[in-house]
PDB file of C-alpha atoms in Angstrom:
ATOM      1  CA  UNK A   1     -17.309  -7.407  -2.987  1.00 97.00           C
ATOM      2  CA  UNK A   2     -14.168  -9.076  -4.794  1.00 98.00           C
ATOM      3  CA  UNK A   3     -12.471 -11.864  -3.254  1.00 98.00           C
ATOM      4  CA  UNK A   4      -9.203 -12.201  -5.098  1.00 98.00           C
ATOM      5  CA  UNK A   5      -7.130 -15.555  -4.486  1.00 98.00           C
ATOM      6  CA  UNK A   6      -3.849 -15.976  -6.077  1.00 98.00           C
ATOM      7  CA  UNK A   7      -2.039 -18.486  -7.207  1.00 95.00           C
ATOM      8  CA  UNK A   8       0.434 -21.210  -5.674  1.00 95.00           C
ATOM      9  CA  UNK A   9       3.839 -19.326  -5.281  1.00 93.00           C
ATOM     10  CA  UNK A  10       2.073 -15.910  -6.489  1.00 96.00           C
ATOM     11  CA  UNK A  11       0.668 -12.764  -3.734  1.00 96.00           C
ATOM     12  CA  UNK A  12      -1.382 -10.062  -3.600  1.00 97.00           C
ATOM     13  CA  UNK A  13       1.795  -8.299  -5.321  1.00 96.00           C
ATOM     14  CA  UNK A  14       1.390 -10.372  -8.827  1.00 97.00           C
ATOM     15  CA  UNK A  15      -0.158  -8.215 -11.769  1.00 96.00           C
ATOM     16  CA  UNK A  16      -3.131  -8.974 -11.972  1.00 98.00           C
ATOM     17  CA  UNK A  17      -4.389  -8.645  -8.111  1.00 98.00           C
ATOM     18  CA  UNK A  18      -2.736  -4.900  -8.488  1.00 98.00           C
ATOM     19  CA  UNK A  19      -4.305  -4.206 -11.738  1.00 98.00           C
ATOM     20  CA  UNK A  20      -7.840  -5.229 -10.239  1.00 98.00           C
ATOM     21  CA  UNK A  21      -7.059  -3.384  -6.754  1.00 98.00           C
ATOM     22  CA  UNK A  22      -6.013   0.024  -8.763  1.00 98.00           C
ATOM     23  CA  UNK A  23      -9.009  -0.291 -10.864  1.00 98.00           C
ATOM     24  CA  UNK A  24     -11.405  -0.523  -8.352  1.00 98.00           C
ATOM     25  CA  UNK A  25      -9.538   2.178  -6.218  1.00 98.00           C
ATOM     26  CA  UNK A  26     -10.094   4.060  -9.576  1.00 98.00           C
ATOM     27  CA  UNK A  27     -13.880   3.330  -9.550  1.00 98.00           C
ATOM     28  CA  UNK A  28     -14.261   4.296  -5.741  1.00 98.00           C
ATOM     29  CA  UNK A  29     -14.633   0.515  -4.792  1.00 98.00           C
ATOM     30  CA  UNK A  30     -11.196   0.042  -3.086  1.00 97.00           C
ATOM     31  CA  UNK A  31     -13.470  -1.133   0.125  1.00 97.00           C
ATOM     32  CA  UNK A  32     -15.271  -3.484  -2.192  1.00 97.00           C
ATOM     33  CA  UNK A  33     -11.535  -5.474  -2.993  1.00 98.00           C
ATOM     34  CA  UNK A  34      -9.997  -8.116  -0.708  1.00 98.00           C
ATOM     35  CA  UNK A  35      -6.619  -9.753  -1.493  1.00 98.00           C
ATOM     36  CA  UNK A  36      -4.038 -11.223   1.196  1.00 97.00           C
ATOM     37  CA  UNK A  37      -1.134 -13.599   1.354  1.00 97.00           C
ATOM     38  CA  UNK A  38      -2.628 -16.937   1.211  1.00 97.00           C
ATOM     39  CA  UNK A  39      -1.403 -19.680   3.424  1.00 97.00           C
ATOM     40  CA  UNK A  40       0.725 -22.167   1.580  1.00 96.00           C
ATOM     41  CA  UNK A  41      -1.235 -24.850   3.694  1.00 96.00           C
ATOM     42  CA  UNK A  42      -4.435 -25.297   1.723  1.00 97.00           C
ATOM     43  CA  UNK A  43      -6.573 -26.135   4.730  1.00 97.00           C
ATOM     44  CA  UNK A  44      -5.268 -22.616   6.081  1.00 97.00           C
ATOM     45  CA  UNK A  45      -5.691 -20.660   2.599  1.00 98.00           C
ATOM     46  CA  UNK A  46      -9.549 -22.306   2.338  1.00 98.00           C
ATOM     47  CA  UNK A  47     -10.282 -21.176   6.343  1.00 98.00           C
ATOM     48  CA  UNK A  48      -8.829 -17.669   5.576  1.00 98.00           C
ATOM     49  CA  UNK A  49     -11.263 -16.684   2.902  1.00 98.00           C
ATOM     50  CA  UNK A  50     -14.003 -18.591   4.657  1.00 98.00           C
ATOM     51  CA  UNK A  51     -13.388 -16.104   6.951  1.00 98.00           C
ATOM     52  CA  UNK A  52     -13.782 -13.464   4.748  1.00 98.00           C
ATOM     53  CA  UNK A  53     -16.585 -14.705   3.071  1.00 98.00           C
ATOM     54  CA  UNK A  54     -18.585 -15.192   6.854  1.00 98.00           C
ATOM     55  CA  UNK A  55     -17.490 -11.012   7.210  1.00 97.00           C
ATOM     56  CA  UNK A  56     -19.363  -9.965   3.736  1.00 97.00           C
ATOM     57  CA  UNK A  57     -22.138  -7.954   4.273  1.00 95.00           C
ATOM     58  CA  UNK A  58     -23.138  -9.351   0.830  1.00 96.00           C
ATOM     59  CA  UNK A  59     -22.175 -12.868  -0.912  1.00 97.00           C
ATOM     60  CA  UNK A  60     -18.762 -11.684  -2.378  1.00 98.00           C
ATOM     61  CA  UNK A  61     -17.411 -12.627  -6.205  1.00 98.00           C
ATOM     62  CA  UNK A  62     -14.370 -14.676  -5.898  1.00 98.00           C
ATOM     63  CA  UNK A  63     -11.746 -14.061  -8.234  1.00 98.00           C
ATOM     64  CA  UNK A  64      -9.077 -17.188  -8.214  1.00 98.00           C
ATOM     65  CA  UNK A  65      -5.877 -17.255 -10.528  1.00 98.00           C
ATOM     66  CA  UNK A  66      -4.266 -20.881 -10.984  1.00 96.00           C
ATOM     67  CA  UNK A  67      -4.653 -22.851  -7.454  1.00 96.00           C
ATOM     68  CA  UNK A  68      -6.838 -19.496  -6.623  1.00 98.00           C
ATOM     69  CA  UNK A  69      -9.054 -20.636  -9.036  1.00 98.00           C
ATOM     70  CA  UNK A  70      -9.153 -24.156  -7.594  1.00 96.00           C
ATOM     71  CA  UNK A  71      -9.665 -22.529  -4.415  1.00 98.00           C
ATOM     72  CA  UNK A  72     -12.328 -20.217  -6.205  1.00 98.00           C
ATOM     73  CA  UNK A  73     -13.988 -23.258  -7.670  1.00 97.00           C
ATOM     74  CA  UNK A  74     -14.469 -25.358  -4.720  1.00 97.00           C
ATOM     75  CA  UNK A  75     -15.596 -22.010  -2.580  1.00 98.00           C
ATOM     76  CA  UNK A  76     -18.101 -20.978  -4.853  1.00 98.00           C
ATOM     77  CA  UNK A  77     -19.913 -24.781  -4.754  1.00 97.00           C
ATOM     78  CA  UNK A  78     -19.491 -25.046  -1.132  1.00 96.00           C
ATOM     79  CA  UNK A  79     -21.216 -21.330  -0.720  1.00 97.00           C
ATOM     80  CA  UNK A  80     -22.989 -20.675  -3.657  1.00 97.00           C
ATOM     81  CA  UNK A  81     -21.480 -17.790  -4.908  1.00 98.00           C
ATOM     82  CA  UNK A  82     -20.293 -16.789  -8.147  1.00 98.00           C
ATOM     83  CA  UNK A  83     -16.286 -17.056  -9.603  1.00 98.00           C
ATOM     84  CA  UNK A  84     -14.062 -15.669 -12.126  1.00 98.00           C
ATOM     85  CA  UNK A  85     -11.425 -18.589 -12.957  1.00 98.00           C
ATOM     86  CA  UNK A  86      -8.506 -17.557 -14.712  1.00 98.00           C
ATOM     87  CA  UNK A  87      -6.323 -20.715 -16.051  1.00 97.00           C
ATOM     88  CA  UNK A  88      -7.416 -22.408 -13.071  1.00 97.00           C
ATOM     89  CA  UNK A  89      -5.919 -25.426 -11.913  1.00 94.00           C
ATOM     90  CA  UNK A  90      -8.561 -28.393 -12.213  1.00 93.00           C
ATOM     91  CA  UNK A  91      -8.113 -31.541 -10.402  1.00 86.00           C
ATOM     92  CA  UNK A  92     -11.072 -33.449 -11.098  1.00 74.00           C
ATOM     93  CA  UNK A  93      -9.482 -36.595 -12.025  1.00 70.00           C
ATOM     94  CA  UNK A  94      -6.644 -36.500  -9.267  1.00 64.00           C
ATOM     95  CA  UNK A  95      -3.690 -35.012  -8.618  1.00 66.00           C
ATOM     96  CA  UNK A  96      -0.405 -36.161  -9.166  1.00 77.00           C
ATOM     97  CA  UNK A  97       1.563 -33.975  -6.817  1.00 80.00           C
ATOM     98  CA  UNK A  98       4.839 -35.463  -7.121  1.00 84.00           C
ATOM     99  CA  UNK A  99       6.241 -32.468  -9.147  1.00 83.00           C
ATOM    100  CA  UNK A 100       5.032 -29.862  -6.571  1.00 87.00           C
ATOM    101  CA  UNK A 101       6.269 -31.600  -3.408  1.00 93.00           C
ATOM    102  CA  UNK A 102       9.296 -29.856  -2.046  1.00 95.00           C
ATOM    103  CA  UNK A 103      10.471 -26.114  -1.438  1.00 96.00           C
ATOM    104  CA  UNK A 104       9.396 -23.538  -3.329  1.00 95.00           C
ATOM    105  CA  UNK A 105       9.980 -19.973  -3.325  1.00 96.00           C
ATOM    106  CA  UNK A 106       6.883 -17.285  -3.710  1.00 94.00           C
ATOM    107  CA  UNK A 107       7.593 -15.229  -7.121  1.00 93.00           C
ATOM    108  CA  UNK A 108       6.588 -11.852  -5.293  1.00 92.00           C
ATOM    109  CA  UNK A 109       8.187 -11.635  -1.536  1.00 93.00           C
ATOM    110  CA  UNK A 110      10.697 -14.826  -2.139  1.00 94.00           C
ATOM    111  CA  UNK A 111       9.246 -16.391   0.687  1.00 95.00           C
ATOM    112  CA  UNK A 112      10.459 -19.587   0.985  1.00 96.00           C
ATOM    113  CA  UNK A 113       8.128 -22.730   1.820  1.00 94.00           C
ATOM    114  CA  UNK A 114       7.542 -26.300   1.699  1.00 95.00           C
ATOM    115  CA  UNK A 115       4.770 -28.466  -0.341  1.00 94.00           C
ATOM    116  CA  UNK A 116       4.423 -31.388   1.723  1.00 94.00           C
ATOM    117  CA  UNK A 117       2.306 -34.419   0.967  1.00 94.00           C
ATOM    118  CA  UNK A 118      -0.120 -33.466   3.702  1.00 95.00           C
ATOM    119  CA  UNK A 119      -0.551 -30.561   1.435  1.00 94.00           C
ATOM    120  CA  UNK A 120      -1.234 -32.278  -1.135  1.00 92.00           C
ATOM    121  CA  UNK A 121      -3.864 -34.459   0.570  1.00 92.00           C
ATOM    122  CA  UNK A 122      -5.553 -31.647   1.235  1.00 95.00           C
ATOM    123  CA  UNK A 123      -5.673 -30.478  -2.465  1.00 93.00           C
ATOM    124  CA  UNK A 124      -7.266 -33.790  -3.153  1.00 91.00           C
ATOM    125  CA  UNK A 125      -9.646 -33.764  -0.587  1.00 91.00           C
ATOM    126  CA  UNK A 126     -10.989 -30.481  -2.293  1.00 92.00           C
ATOM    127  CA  UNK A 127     -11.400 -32.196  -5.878  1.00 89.00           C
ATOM    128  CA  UNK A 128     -14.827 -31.679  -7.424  1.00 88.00           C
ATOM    129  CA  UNK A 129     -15.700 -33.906 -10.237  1.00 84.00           C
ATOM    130  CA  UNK A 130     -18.256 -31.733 -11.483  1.00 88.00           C
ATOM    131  CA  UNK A 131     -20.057 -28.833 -10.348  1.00 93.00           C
ATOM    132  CA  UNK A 132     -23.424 -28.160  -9.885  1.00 93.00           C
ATOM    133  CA  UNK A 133     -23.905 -25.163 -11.790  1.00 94.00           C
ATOM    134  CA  UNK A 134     -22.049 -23.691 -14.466  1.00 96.00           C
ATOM    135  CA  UNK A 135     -23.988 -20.355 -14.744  1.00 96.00           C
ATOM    136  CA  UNK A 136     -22.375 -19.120 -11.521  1.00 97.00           C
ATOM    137  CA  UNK A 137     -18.856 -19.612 -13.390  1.00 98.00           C
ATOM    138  CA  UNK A 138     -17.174 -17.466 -15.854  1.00 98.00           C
ATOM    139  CA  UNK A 139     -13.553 -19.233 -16.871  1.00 98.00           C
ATOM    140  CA  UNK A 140     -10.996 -17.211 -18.577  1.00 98.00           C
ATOM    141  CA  UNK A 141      -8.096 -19.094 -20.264  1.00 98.00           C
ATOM    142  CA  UNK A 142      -5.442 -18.760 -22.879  1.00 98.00           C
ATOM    143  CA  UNK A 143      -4.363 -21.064 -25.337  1.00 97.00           C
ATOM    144  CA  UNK A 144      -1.092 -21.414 -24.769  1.00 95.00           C
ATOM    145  CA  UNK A 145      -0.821 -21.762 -21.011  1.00 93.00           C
ATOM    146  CA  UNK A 146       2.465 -23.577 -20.306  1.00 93.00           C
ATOM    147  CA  UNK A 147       1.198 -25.099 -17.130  1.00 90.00           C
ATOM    148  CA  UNK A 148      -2.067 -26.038 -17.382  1.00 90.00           C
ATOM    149  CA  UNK A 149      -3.825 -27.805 -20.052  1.00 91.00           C
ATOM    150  CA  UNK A 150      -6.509 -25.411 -21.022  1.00 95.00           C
ATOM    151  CA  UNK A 151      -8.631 -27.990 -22.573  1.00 94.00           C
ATOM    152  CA  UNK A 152      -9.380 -29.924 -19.209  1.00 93.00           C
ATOM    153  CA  UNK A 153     -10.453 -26.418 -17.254  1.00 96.00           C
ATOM    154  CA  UNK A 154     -12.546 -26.090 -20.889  1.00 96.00           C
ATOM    155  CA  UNK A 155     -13.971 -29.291 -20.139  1.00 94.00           C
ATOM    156  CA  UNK A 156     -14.418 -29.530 -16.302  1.00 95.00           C
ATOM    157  CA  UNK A 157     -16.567 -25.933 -16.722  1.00 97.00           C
ATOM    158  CA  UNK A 158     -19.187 -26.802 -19.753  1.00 96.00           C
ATOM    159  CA  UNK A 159     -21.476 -24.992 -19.633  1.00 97.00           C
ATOM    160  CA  UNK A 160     -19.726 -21.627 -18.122  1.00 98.00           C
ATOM    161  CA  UNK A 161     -19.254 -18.496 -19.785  1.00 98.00           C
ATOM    162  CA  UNK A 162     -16.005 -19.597 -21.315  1.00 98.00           C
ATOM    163  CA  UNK A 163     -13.650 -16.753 -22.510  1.00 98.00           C
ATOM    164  CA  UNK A 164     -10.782 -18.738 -24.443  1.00 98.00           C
ATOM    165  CA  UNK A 165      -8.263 -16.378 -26.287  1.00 98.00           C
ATOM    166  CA  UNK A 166      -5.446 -18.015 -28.185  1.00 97.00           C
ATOM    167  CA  UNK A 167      -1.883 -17.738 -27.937  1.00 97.00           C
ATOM    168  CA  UNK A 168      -1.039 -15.848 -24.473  1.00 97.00           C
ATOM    169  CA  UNK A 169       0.388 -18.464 -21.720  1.00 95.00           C
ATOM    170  CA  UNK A 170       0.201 -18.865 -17.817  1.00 94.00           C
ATOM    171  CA  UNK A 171       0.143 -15.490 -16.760  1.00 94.00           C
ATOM    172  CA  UNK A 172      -2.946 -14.980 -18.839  1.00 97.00           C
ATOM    173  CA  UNK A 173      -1.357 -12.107 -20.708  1.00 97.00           C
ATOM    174  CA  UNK A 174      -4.744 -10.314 -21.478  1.00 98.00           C
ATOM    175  CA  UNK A 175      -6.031  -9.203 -18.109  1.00 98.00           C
ATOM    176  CA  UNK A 176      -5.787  -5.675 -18.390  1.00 98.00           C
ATOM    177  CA  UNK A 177      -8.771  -6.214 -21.546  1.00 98.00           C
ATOM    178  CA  UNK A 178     -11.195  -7.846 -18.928  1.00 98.00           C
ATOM    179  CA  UNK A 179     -11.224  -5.754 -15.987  1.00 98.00           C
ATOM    180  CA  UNK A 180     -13.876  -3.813 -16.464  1.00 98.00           C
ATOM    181  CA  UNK A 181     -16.387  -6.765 -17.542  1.00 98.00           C
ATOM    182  CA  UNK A 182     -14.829  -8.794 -14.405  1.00 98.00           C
ATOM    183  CA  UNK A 183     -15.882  -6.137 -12.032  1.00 98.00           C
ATOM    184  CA  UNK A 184     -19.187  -5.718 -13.761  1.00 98.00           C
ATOM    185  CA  UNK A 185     -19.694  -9.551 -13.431  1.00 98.00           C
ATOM    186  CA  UNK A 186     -19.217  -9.282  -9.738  1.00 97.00           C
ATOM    187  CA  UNK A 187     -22.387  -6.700 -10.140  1.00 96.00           C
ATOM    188  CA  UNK A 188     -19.904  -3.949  -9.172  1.00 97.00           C
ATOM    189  CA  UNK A 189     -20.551  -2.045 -12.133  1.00 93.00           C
ATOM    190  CA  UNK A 190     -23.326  -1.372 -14.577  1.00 89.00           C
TER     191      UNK A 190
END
């Protein structure tokens, strides 16, 4: 099973969630792919895949893009599973939220919604300042992200498989290449 979490003002509608669904629908795994509208409120987003995870007949993969793959990170410690980060947000030495804190507008359904400092409370309160081990990680990053600085997700996961491609930027232009070797690192594929 494939937990996919997406990103702060992203949805299941963003590339690479639908690339990853229609694969899998491809392979005759479209049962073994869960993506949904995260909550805006962290605390909510965490307890909705917590939910999922405590419904998995197996322990899922989680799959987290940007704050997804904050999410991801955290989840995986917390329940021992394994994660795909891709340019993941990393907010091991704090997190100045000042530049988030406002209304936003989701990229996909133009949802409108607020980042409040509670919000970002709860963001902190999920900082890890390292994690325990870096075999069940695999991070995926480009070069050239425009919003995150690649070298402290590089950093924060030593000791991961680390797939860094340069060039490329937040989006992490690439996907479609890794697909295939994502689903086969969530054991979904030989």
């Amino acid at each position: 099973m494939i937990l996919y979490l997406h990103g702060f003002r992203s949805a299941p509608a963003s590339s690479k969630a639908r690339t990853l669904a229609a694969r899998m629908t491809e392979l005759g795994l479209a049962d073994r792919f869960w993506c949904e509208q995260l909550s805006y409120e962290p605390a909510h987003a965490i307890a909705q895949v917590e939910a999922q995870i405590a419904r998995a007949a197996t322990p899922p993969v989680l799959v987290g893009s940007s704050l997804g793959g904050f999410y991801a990170t955290w989840l995986a410690e917390r329940h021992d599973l394994r994660a795909v980060l891709v340019n993941p947000a990393v907010f091991n030495d704090g997190f100045d939220a000042e530049p988030f804190l406002g209304e936003h507008a989701n990229l996909y359904t133009g949802e409108r919604f607020e980042f409040t400092p509670e919000h970002a409370r709860q963001i902190f309160d999920l900082r890890l300042t390292r994690i325990a081990n870096p075999a069940r990680f695999w991070l995926l990053a480009e070069e050239d992200d425009e919003v995150l600085d690649t070298r402290i997700a590089v950093a924060h996961f030593a000791g991961a498989r680390q797939t860094i491609l340069a060039g490329g930027d937040h989006s992490f232009t690439r996907w479609d290449d890794y697909v295939d070797s994502v689903i086969r690192f969530a054991g979904l594929l030989p």
